[in-house]
PDB file of C-alpha atoms in Angstrom:
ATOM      1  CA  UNK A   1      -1.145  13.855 -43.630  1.00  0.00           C
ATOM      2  CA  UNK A   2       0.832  14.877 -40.682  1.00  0.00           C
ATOM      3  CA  UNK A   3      -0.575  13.638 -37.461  1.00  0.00           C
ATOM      4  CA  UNK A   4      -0.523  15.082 -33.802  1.00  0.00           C
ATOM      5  CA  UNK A   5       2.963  16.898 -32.918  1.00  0.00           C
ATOM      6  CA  UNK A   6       4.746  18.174 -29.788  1.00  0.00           C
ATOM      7  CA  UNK A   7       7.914  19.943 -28.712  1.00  0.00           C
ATOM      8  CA  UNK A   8       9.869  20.274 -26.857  1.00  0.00           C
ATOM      9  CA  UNK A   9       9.607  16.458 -26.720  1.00  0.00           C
ATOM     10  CA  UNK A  10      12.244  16.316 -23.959  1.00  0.00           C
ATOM     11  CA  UNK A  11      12.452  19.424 -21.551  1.00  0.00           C
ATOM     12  CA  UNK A  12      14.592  19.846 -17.825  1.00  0.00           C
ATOM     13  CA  UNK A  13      13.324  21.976 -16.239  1.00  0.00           C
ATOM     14  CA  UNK A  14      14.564  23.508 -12.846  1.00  0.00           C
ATOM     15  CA  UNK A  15      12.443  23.303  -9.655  1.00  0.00           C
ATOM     16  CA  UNK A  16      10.772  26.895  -9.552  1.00  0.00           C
ATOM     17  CA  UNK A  17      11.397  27.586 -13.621  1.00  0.00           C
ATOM     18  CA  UNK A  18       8.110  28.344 -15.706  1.00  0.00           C
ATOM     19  CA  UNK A  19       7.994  25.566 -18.539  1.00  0.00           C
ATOM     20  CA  UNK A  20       5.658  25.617 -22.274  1.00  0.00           C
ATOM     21  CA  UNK A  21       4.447  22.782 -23.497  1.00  0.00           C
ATOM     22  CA  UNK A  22       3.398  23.026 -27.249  1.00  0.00           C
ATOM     23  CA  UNK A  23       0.896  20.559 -29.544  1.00  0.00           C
ATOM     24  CA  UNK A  24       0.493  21.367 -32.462  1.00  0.00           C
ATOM     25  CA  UNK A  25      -2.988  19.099 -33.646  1.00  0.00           C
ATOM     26  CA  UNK A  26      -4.187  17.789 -36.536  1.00  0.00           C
ATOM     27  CA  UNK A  27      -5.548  20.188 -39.319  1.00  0.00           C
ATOM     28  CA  UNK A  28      -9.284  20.772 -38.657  1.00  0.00           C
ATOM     29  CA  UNK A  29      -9.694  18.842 -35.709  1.00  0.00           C
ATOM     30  CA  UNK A  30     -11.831  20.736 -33.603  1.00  0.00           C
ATOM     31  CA  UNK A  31     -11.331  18.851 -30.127  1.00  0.00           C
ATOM     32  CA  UNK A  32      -8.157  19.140 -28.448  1.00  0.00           C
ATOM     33  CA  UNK A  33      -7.054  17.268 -25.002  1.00  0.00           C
ATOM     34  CA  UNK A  34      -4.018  17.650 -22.677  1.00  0.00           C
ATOM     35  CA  UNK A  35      -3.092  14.722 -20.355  1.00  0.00           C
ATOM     36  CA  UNK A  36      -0.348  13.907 -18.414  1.00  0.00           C
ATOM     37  CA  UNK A  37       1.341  10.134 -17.949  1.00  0.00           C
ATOM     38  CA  UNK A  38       3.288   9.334 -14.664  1.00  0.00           C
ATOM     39  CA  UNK A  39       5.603   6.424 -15.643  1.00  0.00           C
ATOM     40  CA  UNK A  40       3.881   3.048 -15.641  1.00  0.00           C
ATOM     41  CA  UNK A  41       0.622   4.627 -15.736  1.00  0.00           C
ATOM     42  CA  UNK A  42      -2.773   5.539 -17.987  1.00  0.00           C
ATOM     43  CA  UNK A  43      -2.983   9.114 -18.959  1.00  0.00           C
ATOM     44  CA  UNK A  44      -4.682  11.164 -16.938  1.00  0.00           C
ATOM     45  CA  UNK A  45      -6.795  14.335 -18.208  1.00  0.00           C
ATOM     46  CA  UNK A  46      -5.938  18.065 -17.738  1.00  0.00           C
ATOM     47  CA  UNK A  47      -8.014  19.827 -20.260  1.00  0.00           C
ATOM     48  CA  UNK A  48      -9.867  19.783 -23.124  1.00  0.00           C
ATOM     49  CA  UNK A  49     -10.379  22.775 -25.677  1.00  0.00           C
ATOM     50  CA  UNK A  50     -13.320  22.832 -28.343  1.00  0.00           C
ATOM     51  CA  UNK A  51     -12.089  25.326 -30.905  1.00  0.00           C
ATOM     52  CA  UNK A  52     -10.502  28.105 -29.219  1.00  0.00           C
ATOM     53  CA  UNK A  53     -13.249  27.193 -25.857  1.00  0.00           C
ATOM     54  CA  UNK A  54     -11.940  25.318 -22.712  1.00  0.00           C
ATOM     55  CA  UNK A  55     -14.700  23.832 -21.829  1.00  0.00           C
ATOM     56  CA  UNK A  56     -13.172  21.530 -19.036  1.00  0.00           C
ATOM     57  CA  UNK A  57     -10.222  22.249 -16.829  1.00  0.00           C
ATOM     58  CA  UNK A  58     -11.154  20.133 -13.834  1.00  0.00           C
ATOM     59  CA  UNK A  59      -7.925  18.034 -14.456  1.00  0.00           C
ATOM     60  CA  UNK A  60      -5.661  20.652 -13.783  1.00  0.00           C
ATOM     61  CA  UNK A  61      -3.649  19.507 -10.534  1.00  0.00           C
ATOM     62  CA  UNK A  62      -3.527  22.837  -9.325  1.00  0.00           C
ATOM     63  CA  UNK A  63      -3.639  26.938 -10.223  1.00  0.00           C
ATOM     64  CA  UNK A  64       0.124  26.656 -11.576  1.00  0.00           C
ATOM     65  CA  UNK A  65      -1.002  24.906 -14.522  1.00  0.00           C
ATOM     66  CA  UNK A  66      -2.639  27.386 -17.339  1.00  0.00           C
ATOM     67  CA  UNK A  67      -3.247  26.293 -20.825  1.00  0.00           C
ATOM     68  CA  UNK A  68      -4.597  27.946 -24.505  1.00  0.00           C
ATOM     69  CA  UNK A  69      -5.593  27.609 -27.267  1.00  0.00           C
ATOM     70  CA  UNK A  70      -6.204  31.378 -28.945  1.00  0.00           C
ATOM     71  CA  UNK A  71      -6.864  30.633 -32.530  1.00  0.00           C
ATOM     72  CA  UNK A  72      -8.689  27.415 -32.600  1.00  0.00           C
ATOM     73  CA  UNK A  73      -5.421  25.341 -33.565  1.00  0.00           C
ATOM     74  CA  UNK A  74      -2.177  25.234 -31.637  1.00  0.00           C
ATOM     75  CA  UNK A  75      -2.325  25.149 -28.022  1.00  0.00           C
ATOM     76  CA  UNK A  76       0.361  25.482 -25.509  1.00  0.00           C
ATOM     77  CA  UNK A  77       0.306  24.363 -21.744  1.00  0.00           C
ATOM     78  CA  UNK A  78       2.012  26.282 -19.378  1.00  0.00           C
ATOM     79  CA  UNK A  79       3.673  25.076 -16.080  1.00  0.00           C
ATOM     80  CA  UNK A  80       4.408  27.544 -13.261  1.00  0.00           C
ATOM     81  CA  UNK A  81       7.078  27.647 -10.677  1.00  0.00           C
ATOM     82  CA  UNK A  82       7.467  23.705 -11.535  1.00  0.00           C
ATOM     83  CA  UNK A  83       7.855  21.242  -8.740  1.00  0.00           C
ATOM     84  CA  UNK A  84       9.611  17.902  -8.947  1.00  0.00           C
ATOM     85  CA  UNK A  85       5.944  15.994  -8.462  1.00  0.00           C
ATOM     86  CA  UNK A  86       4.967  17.888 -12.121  1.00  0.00           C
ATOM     87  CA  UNK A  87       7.668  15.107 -13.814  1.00  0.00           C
ATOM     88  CA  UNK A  88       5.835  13.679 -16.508  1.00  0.00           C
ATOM     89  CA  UNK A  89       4.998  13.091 -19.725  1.00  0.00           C
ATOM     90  CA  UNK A  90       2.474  15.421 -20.777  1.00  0.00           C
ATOM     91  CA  UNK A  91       0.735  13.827 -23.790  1.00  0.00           C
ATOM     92  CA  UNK A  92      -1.814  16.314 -26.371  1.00  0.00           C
ATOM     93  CA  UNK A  93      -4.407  14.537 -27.916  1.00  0.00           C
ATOM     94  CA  UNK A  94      -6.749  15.978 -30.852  1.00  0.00           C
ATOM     95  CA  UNK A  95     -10.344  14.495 -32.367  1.00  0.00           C
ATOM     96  CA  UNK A  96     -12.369  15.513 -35.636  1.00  0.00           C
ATOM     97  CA  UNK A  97     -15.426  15.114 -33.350  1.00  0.00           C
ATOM     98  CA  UNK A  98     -16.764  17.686 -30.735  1.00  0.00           C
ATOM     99  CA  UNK A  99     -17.870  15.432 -28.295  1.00  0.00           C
ATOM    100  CA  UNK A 100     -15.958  12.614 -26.632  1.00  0.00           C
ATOM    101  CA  UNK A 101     -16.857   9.721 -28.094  1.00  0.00           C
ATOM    102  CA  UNK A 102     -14.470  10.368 -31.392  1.00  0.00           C
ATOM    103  CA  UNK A 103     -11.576   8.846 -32.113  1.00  0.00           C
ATOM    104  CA  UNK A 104      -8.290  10.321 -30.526  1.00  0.00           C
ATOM    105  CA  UNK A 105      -4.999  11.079 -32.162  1.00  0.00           C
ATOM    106  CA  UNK A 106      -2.389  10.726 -29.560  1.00  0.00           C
ATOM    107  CA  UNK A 107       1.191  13.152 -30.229  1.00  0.00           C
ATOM    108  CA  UNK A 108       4.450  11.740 -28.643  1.00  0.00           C
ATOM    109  CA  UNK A 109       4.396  13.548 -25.683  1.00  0.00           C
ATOM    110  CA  UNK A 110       6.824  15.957 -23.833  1.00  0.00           C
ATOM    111  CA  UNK A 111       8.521  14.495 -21.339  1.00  0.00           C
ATOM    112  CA  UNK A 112       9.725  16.864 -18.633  1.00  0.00           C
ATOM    113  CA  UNK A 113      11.868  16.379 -15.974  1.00  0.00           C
ATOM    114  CA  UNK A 114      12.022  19.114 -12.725  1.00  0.00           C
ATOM    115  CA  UNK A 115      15.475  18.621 -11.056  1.00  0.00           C
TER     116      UNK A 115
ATOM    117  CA  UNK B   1     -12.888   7.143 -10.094  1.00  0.00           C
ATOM    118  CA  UNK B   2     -10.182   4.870 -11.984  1.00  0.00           C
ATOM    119  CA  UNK B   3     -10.865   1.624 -14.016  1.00  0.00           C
ATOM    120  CA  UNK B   4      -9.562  -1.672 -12.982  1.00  0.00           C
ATOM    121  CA  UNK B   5      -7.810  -3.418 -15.924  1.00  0.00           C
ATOM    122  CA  UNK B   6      -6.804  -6.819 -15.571  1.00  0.00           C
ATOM    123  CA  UNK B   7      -4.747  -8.818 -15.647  1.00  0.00           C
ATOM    124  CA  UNK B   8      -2.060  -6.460 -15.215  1.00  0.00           C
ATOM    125  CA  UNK B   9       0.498  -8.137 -17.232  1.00  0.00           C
ATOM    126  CA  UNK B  10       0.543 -10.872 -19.721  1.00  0.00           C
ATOM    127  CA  UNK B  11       3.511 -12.933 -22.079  1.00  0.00           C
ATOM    128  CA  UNK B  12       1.921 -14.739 -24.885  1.00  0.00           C
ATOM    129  CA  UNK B  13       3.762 -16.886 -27.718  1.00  0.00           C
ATOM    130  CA  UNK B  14       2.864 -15.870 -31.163  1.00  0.00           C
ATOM    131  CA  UNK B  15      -0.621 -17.102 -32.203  1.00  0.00           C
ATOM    132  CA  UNK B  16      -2.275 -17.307 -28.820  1.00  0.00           C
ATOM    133  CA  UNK B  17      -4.911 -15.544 -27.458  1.00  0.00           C
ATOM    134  CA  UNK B  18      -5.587 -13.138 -24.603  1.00  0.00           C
ATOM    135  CA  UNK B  19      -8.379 -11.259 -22.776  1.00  0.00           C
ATOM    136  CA  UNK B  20      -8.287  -8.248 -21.396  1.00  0.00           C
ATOM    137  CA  UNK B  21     -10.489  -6.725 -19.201  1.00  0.00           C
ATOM    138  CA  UNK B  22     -11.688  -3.402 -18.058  1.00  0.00           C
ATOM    139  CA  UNK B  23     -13.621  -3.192 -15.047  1.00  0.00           C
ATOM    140  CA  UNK B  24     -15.781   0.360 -13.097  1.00  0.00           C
ATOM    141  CA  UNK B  25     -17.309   0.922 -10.038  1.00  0.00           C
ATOM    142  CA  UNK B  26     -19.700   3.265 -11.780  1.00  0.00           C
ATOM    143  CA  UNK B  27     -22.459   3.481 -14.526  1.00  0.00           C
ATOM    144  CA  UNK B  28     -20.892   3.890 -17.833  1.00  0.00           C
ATOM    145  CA  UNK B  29     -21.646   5.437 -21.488  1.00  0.00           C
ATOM    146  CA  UNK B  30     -18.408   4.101 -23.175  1.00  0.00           C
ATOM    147  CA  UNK B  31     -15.415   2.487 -22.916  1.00  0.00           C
ATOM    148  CA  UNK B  32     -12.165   3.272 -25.126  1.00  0.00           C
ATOM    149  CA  UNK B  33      -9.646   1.275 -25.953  1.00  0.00           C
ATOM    150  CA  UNK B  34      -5.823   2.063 -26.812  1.00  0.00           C
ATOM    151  CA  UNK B  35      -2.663   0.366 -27.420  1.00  0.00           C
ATOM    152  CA  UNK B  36       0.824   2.432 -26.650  1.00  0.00           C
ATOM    153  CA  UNK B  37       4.294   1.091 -27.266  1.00  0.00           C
ATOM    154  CA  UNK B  38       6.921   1.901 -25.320  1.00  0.00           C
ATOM    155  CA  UNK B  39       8.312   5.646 -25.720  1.00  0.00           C
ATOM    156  CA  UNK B  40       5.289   6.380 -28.697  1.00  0.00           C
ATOM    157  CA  UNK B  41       2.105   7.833 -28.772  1.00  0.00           C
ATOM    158  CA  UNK B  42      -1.145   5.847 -27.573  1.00  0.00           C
ATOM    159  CA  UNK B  43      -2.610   4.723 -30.827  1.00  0.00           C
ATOM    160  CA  UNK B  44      -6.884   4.483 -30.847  1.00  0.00           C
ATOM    161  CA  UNK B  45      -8.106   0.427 -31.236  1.00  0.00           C
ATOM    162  CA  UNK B  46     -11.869   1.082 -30.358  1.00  0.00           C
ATOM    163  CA  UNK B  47     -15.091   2.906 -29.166  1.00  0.00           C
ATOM    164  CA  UNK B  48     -18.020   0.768 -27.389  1.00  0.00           C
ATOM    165  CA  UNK B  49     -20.990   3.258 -26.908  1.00  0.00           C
ATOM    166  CA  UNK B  50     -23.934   2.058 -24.437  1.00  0.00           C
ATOM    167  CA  UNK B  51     -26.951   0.750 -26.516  1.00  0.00           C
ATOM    168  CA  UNK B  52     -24.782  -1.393 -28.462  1.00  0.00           C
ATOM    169  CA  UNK B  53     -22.683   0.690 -31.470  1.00  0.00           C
ATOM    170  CA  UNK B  54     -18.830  -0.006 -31.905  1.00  0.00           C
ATOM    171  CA  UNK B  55     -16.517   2.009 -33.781  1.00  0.00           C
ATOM    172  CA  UNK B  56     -13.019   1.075 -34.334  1.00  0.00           C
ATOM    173  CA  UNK B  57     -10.612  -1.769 -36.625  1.00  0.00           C
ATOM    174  CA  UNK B  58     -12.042  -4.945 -38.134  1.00  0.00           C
ATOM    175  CA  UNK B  59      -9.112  -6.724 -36.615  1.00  0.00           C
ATOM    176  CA  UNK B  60     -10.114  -5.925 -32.981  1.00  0.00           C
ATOM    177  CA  UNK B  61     -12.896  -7.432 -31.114  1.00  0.00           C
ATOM    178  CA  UNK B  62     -14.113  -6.166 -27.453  1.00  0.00           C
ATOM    179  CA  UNK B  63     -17.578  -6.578 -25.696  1.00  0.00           C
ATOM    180  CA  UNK B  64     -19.285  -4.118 -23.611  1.00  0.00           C
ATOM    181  CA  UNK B  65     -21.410  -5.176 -20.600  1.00  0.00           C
ATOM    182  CA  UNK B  66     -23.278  -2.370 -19.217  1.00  0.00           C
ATOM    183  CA  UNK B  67     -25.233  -3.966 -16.688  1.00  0.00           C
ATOM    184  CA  UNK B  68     -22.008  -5.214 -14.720  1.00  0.00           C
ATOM    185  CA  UNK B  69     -19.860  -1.760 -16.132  1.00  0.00           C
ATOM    186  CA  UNK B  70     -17.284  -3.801 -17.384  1.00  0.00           C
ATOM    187  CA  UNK B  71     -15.289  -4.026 -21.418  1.00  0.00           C
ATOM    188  CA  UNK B  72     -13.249  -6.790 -22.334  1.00  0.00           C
ATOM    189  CA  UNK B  73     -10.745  -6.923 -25.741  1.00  0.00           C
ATOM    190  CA  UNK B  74      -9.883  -9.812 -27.404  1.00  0.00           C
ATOM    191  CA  UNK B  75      -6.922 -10.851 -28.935  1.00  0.00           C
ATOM    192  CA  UNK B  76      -6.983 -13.322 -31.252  1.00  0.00           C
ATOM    193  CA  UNK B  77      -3.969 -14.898 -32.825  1.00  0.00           C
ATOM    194  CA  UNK B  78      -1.765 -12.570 -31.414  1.00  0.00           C
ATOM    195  CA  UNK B  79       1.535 -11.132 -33.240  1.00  0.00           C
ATOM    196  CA  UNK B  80       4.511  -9.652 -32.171  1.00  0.00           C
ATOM    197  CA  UNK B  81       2.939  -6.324 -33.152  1.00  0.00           C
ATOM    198  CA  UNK B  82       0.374  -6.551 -30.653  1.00  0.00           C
ATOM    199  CA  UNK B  83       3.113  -6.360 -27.853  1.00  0.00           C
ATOM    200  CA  UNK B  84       2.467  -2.932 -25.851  1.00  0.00           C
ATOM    201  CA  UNK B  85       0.559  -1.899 -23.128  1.00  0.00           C
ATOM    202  CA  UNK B  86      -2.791  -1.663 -23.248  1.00  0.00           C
ATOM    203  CA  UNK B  87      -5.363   1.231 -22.003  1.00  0.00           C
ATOM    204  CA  UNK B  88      -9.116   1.627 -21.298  1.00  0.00           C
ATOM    205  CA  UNK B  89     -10.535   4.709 -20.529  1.00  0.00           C
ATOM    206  CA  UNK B  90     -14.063   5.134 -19.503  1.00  0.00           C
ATOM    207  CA  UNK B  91     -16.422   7.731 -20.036  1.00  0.00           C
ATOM    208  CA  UNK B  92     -19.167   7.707 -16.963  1.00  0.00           C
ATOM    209  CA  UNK B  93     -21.815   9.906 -19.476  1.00  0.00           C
ATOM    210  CA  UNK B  94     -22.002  11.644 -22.369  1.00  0.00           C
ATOM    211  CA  UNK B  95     -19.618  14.643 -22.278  1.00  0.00           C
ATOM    212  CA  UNK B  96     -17.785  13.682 -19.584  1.00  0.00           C
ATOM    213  CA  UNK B  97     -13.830  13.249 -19.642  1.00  0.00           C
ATOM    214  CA  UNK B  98     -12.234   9.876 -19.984  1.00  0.00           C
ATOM    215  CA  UNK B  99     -10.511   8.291 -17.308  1.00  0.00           C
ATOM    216  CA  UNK B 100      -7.746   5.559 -18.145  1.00  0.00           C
ATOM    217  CA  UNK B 101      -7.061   2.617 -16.728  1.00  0.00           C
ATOM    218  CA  UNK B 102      -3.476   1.741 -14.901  1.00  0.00           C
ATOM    219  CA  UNK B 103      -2.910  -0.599 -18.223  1.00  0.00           C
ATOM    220  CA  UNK B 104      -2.173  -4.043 -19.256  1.00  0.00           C
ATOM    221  CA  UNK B 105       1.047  -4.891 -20.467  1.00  0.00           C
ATOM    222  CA  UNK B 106       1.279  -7.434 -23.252  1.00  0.00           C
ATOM    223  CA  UNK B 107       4.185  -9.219 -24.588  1.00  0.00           C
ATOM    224  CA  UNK B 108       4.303 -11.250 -27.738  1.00  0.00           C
ATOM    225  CA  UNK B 109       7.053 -13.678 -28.172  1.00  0.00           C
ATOM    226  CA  UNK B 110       8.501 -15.275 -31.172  1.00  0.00           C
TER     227      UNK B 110
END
């Protein structure tokens, strides 16, 4: 079956433009994480989504960063006013489990650039 | 707080062995392990849960040691599709994000 996808997977962005970030997960997974990966570096967590609940947000850098997930399936991550530090990739991650010890399925990633 | 991975880098030939290690300052429940190649996704190698369970390939082997909060993989006969760099991510208890490691980057060489 299909595994984790993400688009854009390459975005530019101008400093100051509003930027969304889509994943869609694997069918039926219930968990759902957003990280983001500086270059040369582990990912680092944003958010994490059981079903359509976030239940943790305490990775998200700062109030410009807002992300959904309305029906349970897709989510989308949304970057406000975007500054140059917010050059990344942002990877979406998705787990049959509900708690965190499961098995994660990694997308590509979107990597986005702020000029 | 971030996990210390070591070594940081490491070439092997073909057939050779490596250890890597994954170290915390702090108490943990489990400790993840993935392998990302350049430009792809991370892809899962294995779960060590306090108390002992594993879950994860046949092919890999890791320890867990909780007393001194510290995971080691092993790599044994290595192939040049082990090259990538490798991730733990640590999970300080149960239902608590993971944090990742800075990585370990492995090369394999003909």
């Amino acid at each position: 079956g299909a595994g984790v996808s993400q688009s854009p997977r390459y975005k530019v962005a101008k400093r100051g433009q509003d930027v969304a970030l889509r994943c869609d997960p694997i069918s039926g997974h219930v968990s759902l994480f957003w990280y983001q990966q500086a270059l040369g570096q582990g990912p680092e967590f944003l958010t994490y989504f059981q079903n359509e609940a976030q239940l943790d947000k305490s990775g998200l850098p700062s109030d410009r960063f807002f992300a959904e997930r309305p029906e349970g399936s897709v989510s989308t991550l949304k970057i406000q006013r975007t500054q140059q530090e917010d050059s990344a990739v942002y990877l979406c991650a998705s787990s049959l489990e509900t708690i965190w010890d499961g098995e994660q399925y990694f997308g590509p990633g979107t990597r986005l650039t702020v000029t | 707080q971030q996990p210390v991975q070591s070594p940081q880098a490491v070439i092997l030939r073909e057939g050779e062995d490596a250890v890597i290690n994954c170290s915390s300052s702090k108490a943990l429940y489990s400790v993840h392990w993935y392998r990302q190649k350049h430009g792809e996704a991370p892809v899962f190698l294995m779960i060590l849960l306090k108390g002992g369970e594993q879950k994860g390939h046949d092919k890999i082997s890791a320890s867990f040691n909780e007393k001194k909060q510290q995971s080691s993989l092993y790599l044994t006969a290595s192939q040049l599709s082990y090259s990538g760099t490798y991730f733990c991510g640590t999970e300080g208890n149960a239902g608590n994000m993971l944090t990742f490691g800075g990585g370990t980057r492995l090369m394999v060489k003909p």
